[in-house]
mmCIF file of C-alpha atoms in Angstrom:
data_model
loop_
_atom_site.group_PDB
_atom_site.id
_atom_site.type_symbol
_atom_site.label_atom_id
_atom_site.label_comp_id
_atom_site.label_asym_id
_atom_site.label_seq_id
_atom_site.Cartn_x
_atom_site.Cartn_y
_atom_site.Cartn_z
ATOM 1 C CA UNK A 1 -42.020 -39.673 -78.414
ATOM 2 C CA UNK A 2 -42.555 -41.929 -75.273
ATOM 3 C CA UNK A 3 -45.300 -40.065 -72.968
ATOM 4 C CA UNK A 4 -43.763 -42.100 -69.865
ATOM 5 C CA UNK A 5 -42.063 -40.567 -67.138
ATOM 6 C CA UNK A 6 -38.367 -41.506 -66.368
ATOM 7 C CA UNK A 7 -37.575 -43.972 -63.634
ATOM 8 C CA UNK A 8 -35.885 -41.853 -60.868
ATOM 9 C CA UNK A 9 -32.302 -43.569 -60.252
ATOM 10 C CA UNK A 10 -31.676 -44.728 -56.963
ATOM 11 C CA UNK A 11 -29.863 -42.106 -54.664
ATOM 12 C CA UNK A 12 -29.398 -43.920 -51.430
ATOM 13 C CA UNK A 13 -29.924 -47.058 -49.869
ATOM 14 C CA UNK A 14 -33.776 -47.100 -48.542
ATOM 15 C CA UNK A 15 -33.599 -45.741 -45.311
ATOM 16 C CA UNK A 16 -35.449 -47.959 -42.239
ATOM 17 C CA UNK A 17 -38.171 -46.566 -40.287
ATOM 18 C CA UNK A 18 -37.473 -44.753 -37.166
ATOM 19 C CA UNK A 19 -33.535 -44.563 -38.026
ATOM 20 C CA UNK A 20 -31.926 -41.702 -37.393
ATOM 21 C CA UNK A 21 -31.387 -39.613 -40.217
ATOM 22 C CA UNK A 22 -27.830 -38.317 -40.948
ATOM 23 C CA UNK A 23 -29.215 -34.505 -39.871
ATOM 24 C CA UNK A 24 -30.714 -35.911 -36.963
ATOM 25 C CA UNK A 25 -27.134 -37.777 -35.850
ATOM 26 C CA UNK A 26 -25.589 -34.513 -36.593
ATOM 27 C CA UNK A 27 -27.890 -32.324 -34.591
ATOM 28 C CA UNK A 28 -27.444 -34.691 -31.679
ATOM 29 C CA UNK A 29 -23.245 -34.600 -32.015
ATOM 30 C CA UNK A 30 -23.416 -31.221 -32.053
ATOM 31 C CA UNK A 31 -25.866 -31.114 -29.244
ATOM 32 C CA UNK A 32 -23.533 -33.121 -26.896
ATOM 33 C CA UNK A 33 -20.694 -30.895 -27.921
ATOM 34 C CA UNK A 34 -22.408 -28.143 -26.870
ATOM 35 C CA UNK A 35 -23.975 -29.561 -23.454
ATOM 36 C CA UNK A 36 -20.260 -30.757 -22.715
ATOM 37 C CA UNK A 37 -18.797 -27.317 -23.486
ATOM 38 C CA UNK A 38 -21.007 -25.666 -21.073
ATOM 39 C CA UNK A 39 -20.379 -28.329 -18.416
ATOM 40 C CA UNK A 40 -16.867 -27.642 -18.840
ATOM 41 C CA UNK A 41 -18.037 -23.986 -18.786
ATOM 42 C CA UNK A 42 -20.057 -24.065 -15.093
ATOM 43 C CA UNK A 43 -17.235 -26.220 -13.706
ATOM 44 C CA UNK A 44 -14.110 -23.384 -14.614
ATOM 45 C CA UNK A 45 -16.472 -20.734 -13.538
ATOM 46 C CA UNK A 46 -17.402 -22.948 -10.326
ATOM 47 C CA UNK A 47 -13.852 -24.226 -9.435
ATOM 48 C CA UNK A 48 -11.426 -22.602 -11.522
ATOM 49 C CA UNK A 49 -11.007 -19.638 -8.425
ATOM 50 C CA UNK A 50 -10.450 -22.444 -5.814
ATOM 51 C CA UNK A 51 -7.381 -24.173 -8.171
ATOM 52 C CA UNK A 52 -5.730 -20.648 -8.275
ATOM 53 C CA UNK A 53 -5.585 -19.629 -5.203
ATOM 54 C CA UNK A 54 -4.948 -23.176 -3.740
ATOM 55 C CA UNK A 55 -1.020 -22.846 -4.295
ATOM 56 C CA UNK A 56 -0.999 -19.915 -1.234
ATOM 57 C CA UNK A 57 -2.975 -22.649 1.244
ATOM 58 C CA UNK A 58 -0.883 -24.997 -0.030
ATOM 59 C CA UNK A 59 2.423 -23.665 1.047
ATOM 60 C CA UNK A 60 0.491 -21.852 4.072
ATOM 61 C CA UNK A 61 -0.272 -25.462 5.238
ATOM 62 C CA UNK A 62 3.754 -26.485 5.110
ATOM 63 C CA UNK A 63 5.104 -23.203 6.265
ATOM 64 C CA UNK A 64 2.344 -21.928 8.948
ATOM 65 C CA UNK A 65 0.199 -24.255 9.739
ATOM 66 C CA UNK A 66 2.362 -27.385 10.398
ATOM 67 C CA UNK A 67 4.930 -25.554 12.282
ATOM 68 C CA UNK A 68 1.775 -24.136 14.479
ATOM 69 C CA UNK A 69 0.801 -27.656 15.239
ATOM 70 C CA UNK A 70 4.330 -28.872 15.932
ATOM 71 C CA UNK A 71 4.792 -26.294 18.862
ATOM 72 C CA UNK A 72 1.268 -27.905 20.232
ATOM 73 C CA UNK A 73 3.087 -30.839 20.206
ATOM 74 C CA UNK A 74 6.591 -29.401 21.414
ATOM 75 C CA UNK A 75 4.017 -27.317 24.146
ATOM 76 C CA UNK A 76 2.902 -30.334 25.750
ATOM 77 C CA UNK A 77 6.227 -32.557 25.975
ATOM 78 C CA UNK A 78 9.302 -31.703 28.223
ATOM 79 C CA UNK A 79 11.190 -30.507 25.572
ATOM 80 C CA UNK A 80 14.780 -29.421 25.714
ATOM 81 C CA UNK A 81 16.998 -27.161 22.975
ATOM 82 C CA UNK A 82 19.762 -29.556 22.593
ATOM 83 C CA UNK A 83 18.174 -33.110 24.462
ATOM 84 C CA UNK A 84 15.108 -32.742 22.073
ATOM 85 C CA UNK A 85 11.875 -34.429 23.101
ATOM 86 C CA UNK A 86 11.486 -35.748 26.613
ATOM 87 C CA UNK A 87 8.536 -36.824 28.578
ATOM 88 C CA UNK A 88 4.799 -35.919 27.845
ATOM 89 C CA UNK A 89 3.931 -33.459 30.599
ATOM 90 C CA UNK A 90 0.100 -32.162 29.215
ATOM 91 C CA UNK A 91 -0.849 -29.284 29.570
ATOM 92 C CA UNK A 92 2.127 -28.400 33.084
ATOM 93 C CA UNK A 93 3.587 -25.993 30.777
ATOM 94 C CA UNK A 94 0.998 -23.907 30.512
ATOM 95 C CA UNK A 95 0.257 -23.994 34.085
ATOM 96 C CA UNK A 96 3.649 -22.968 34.975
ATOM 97 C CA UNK A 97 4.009 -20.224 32.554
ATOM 98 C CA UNK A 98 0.285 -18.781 34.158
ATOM 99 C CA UNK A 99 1.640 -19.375 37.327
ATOM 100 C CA UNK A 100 4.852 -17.115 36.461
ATOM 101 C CA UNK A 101 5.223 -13.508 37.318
ATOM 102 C CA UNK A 102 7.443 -13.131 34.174
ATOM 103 C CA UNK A 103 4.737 -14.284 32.114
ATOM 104 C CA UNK A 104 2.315 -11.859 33.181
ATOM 105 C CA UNK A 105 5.054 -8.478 33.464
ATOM 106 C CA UNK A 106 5.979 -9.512 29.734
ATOM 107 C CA UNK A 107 2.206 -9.245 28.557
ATOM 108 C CA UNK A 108 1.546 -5.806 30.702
ATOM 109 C CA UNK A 109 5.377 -4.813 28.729
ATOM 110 C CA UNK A 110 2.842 -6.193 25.584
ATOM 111 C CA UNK A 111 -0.471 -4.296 25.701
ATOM 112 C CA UNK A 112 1.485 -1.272 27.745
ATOM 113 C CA UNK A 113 3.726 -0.543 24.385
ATOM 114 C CA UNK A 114 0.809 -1.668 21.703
ATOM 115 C CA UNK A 115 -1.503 0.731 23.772
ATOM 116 C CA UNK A 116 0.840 3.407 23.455
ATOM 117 C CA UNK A 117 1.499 2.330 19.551
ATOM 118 C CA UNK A 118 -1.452 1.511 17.723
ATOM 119 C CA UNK A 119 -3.835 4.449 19.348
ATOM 120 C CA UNK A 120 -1.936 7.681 18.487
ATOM 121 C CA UNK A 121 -0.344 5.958 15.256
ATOM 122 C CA UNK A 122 -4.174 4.555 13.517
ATOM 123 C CA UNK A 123 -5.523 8.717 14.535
ATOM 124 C CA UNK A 124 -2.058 10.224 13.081
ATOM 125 C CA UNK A 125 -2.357 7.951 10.012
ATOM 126 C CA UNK A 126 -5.803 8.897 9.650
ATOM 127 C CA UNK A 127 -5.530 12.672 9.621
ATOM 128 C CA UNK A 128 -2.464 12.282 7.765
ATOM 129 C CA UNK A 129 -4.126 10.366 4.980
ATOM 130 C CA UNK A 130 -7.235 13.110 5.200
ATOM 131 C CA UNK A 131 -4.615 15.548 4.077
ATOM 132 C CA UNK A 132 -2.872 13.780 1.210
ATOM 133 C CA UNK A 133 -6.738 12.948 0.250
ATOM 134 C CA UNK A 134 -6.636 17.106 -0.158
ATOM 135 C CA UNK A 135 -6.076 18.933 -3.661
ATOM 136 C CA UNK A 136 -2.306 19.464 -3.101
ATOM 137 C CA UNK A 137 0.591 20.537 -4.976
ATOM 138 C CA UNK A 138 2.895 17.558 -5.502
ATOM 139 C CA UNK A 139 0.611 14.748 -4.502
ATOM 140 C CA UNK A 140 3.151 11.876 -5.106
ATOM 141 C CA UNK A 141 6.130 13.325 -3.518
ATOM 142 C CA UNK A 142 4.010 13.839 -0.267
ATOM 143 C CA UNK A 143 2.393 10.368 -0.784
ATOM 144 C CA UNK A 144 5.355 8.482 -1.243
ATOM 145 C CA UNK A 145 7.497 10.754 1.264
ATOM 146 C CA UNK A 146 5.526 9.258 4.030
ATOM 147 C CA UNK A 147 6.388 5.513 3.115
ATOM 148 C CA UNK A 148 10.076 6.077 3.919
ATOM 149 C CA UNK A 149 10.484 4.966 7.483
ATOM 150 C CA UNK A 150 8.924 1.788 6.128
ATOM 151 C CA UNK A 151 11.497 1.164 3.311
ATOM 152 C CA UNK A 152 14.036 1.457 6.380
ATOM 153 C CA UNK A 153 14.773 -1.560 7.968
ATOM 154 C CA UNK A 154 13.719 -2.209 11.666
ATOM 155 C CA UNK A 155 17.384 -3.461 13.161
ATOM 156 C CA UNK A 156 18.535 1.008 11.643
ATOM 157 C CA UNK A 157 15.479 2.224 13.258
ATOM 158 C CA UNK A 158 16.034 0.520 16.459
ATOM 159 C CA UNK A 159 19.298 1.551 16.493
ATOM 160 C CA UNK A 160 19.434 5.237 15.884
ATOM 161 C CA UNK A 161 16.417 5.438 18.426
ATOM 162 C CA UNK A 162 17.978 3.408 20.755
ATOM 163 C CA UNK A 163 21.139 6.172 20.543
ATOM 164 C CA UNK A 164 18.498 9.376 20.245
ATOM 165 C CA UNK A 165 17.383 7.984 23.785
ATOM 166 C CA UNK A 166 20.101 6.699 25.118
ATOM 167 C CA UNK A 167 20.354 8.273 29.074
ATOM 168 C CA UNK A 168 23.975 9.941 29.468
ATOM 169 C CA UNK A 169 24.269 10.842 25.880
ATOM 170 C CA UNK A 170 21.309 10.463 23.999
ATOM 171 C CA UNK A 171 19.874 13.173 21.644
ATOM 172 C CA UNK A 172 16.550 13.552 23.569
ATOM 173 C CA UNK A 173 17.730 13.897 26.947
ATOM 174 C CA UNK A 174 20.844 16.634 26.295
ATOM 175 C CA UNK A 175 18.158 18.712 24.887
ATOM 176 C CA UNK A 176 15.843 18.863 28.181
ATOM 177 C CA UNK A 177 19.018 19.230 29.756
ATOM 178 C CA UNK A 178 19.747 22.221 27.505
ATOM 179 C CA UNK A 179 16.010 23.799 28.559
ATOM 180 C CA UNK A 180 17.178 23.111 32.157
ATOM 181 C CA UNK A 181 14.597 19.948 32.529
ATOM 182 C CA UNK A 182 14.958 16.742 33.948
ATOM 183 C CA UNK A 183 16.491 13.860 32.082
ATOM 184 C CA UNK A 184 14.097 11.187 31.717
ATOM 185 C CA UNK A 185 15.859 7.405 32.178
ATOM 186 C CA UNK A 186 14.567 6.171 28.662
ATOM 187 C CA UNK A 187 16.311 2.871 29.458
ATOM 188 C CA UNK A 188 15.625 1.916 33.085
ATOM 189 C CA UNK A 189 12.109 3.171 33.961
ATOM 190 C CA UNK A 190 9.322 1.193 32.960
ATOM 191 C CA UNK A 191 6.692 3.848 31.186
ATOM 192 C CA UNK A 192 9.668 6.210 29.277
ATOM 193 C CA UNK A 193 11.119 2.887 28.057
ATOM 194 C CA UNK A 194 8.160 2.220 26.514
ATOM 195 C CA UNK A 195 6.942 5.608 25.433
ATOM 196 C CA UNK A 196 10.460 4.947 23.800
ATOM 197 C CA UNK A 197 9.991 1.844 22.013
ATOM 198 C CA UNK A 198 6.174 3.153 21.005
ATOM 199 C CA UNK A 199 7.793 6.123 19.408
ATOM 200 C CA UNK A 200 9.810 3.723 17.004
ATOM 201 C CA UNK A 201 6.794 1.442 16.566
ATOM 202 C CA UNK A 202 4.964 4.931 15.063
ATOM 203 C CA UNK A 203 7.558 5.931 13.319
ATOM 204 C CA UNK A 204 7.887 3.141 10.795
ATOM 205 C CA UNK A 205 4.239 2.443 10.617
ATOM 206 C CA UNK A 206 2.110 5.655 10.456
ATOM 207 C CA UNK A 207 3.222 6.109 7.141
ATOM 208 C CA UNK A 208 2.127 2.565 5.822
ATOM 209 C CA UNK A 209 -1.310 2.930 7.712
ATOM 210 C CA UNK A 210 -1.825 6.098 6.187
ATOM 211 C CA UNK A 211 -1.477 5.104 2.419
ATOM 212 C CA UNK A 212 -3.737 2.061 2.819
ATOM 213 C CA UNK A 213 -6.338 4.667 4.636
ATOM 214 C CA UNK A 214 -5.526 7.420 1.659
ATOM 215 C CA UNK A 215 -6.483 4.217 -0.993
ATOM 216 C CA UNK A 216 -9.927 3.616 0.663
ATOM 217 C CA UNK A 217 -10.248 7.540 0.975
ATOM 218 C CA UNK A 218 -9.363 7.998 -2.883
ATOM 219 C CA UNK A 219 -12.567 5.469 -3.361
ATOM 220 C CA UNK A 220 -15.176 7.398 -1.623
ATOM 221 C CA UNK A 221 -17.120 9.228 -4.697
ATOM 222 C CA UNK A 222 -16.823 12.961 -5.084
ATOM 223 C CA UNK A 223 -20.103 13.568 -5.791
ATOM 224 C CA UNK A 224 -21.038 12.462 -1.778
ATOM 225 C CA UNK A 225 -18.830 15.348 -0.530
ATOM 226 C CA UNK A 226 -19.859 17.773 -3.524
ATOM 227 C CA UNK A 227 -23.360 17.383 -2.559
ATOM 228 C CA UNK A 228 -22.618 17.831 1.297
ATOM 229 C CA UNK A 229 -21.028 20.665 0.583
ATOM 230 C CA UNK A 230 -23.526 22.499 -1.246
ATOM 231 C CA UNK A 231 -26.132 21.577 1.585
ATOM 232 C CA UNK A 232 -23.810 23.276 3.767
ATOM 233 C CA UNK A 233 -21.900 20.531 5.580
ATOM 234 C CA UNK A 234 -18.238 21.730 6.675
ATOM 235 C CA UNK A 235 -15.105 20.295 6.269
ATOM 236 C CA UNK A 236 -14.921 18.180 9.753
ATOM 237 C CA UNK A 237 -18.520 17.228 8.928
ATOM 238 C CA UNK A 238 -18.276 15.728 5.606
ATOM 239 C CA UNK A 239 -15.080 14.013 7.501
ATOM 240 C CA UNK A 240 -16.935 11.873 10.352
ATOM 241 C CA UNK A 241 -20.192 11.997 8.689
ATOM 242 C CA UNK A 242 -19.115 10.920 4.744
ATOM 243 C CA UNK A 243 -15.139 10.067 4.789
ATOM 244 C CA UNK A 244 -15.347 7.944 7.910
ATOM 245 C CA UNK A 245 -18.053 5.881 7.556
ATOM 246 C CA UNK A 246 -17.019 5.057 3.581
ATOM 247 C CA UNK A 247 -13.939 3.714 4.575
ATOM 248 C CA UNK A 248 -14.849 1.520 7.481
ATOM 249 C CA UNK A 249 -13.653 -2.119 6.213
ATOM 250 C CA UNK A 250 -10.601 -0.318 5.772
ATOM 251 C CA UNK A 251 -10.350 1.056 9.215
ATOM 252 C CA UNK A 252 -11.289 -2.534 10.490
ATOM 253 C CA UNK A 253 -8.549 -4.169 8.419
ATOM 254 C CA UNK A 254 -5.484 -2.126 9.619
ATOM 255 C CA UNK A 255 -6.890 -2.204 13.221
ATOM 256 C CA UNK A 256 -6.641 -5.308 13.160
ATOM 257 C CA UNK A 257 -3.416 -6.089 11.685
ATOM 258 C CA UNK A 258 -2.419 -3.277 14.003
ATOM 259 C CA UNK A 259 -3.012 -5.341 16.667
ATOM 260 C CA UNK A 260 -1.382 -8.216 15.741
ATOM 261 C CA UNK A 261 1.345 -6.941 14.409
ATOM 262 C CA UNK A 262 1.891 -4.645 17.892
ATOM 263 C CA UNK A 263 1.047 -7.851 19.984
ATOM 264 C CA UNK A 264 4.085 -9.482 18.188
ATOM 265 C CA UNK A 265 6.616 -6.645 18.605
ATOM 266 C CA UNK A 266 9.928 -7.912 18.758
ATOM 267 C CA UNK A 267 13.009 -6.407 17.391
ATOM 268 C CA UNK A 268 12.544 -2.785 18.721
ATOM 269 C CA UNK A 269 12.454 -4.308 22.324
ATOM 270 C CA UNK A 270 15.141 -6.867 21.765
ATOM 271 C CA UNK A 271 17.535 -4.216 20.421
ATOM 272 C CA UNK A 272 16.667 -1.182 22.378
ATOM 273 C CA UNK A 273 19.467 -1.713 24.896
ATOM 274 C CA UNK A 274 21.688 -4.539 23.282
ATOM 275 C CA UNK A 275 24.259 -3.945 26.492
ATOM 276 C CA UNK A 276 21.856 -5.581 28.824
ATOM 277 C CA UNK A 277 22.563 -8.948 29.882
ATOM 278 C CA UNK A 278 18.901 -9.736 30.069
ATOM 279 C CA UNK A 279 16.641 -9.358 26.927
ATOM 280 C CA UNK A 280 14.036 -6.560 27.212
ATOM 281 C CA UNK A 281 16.138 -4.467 30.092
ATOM 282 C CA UNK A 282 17.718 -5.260 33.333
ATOM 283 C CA UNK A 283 15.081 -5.453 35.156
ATOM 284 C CA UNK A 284 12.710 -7.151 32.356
ATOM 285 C CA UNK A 285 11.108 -3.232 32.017
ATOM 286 C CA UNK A 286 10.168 -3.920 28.507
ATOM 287 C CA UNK A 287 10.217 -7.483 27.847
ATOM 288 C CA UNK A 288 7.515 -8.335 25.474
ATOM 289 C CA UNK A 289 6.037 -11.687 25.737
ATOM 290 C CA UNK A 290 7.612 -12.689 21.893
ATOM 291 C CA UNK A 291 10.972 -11.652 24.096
ATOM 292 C CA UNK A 292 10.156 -13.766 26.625
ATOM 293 C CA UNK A 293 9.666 -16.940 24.762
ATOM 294 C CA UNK A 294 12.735 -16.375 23.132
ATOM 295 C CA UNK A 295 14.287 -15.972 25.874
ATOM 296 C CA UNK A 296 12.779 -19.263 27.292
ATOM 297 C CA UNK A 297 14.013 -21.142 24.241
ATOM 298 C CA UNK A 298 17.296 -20.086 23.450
ATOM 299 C CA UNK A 299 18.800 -18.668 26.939
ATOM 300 C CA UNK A 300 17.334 -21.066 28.792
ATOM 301 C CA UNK A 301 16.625 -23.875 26.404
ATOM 302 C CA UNK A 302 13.562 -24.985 27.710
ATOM 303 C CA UNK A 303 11.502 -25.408 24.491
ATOM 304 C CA UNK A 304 8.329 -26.891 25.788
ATOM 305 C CA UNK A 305 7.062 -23.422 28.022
ATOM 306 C CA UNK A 306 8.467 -21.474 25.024
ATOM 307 C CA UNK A 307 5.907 -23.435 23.095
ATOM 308 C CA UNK A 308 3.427 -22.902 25.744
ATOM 309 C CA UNK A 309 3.665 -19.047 25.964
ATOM 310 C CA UNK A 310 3.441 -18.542 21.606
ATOM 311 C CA UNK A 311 0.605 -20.860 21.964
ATOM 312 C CA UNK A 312 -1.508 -18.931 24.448
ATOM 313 C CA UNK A 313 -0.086 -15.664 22.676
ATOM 314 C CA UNK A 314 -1.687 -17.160 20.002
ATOM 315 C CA UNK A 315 -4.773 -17.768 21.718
ATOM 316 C CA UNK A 316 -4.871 -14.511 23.130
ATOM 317 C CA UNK A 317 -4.152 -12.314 19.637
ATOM 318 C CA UNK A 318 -7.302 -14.091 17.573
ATOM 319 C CA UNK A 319 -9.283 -13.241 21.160
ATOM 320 C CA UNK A 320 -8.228 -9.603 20.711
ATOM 321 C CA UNK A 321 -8.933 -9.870 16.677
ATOM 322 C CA UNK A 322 -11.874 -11.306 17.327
ATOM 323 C CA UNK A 323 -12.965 -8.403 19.899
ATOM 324 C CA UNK A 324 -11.858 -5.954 17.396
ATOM 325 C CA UNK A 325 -14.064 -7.054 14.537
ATOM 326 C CA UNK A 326 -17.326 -7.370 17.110
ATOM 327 C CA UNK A 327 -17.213 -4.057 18.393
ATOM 328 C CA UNK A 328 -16.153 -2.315 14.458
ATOM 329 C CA UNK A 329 -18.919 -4.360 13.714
ATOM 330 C CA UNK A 330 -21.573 -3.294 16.599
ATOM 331 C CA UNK A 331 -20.513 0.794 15.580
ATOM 332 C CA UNK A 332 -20.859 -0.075 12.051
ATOM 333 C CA UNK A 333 -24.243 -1.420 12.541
ATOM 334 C CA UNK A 334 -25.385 1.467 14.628
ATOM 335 C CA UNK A 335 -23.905 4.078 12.066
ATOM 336 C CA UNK A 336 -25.954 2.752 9.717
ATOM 337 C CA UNK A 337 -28.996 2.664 11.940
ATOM 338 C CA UNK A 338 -28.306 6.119 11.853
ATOM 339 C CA UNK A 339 -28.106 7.028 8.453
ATOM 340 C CA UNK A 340 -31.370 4.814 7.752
ATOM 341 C CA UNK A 341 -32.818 7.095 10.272
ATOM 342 C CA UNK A 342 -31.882 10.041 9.116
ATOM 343 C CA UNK A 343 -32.820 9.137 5.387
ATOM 344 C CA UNK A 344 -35.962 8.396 6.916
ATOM 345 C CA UNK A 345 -36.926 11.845 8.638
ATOM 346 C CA UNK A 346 -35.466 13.614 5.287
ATOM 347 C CA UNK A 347 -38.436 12.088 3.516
ATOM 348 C CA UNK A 348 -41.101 12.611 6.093
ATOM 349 C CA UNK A 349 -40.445 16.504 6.140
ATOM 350 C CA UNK A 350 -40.596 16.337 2.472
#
């Protein structure tokens, strides 16, 4: 028997110092796979919300914001409805539409019927939506009851208001005549006409406000008013002191869009009285400044100060926005100043 050791066969071609090993290249593939994934990873997670949304700016830029910079450009030329473009005339449009008393008796007609709109319809919605937020019996029918006028489209409303206040026969006014009061001329007086055309305005709206206040109010935790409650606070309280304040970028959002929705009123003025020869009343008692730039563009044809008034209506709605948000936020701020405060004292008597 041979004492010798057998010669090991050859496995694999001698390997050369410092070469990567086949685990090593493996490792490193697998490494690069992996760094590459999570690139791929940090870029969906970084980007990925900017790519979906991107088809809503997108059409925004074709459908609202070119057509905001062509009336810039239509503003500042001569323009005519049916002769088009003329000469460049600056900024003389605007100076003749500030310059015009119509300009300025459409935007009192504007703030006069948003004042007497958005005020007693955000409060209405508000309690309304405090007492749909209560333990009720049949919550939905009540919740969705109050989103009818909305499903009902503005050109009906307008037109069974517009006969409900009509002056000779008109619902309204053959019922003060039936208590032996005055009739009120709904039509021809400046302040009923637009108590009129508020009272459609609220109507179709209070509803809407008051579900999108009832969502925010369904979002405030229970346990806030459970624990009010048991330190004694009343109904009213835990209202302005808990419900309130919880729903406050709520409140911001619909005052706002209150306003620019109210500064933008429209149909209810246009149809109110469609007998009269001149749009928003005989005498122009309700002629909204959207109603007067219509009126400047199609009954007159003079697109150019048409252009002019939407642009400084423009102007003067993100000015009012813009006034909105500062002073929701300077009574936000302060509320919370408050509560800090008050947190504050609770621990120092403890």
């Amino acid at each position: 028997m041979s004492t010798t050791t057998p010669m090991s066969r050859p496995t694999a071609k001698a390997e050369k110092p410092g070469a990567p090993t086949v685990e090593k290249l493996e490792e490193s593939k697998a490494e690069r796979a992996m760094r590459r994934r999570h690139l791929r990873g940090r870029l969906d997670f970084k980007y990925s919300p900017y790519l979906y949304i991107s088809p809503f700016f997108i059409l925004f830029a074709l459908v609202g914001l070119f057509p905001l910079i062509y009336t810039f450009v239509v503003s500042i030329n001569d323009w005519e409805l049916l002769g088009g473009a003329g000469d460049w005339v600056g900024l003389d449009n605007y100076k003749a539409e500030l310059a015009s008393p119509l300009f300025w008796n459409s935007l009192f007609n504007t703030f006069s019927i948003f004042l007497l709109s958005a005020i007693p319809q955000l409060v209405v919605a508000t309690f309304i939506a405090a007492m749909l937020d209560q333990n009720i019996r049949a919550k939905t029918f009540w919740r969705m009851s109050v989103l009818v006028p909305y499903v009902v489209t503005p050109v009906a409303v307008t037109l069974i208001f517009s006969t409900a206040f009509d002056e000779k026969y008109g619902l309204i006014n053959n019922l003060l005549g039936a208590l032996n009061l005055d009739t009120i001329a709904w039509k021809t007086d400046v302040f009923p006409s637009h108590m009129a055309i508020a009272t459609m305005v609220n109507w179709r709206w209070t509803g809407y406000n008051a579900l999108i206040l009832l969502a925010a109010m369904q979002a405030v935790p229970r346990e806030l008013h459970e624990s009010a409650a048991i330190d004694g606070a009343g109904v009213i309280r835990r209202f302005f002191s808990i419900t309130l304040p919880s729903i406050r970028p709520t409140m911001i959002f619909v005052i706002i869009t209150a306003t620019i929705g109210g500064l933008q009123i429209f149909t209810e003025p246009k149809l109110f009285n469609p007998s009269s020869s001149v749009p928003g009343g005989p005498d122009r008692q309700y002629q909204t400044t959207v109603l007067y730039l219509w009126d400047l563009a199609f009954n007159r044809g003079d697109f150019g100060r048409a252009s002019a008034v939407a642009w400084m209506l423009f102007l003067i709605i993100i000015v009012i926005g813009v006034i909105n948000f500062l002073i929701s936020g300077t009574i936000a701020s302060s509320s919370d100043k408050q509560k800090t405060r008050r947190i504050a004292t609770r621990k120092g008597k403890k």
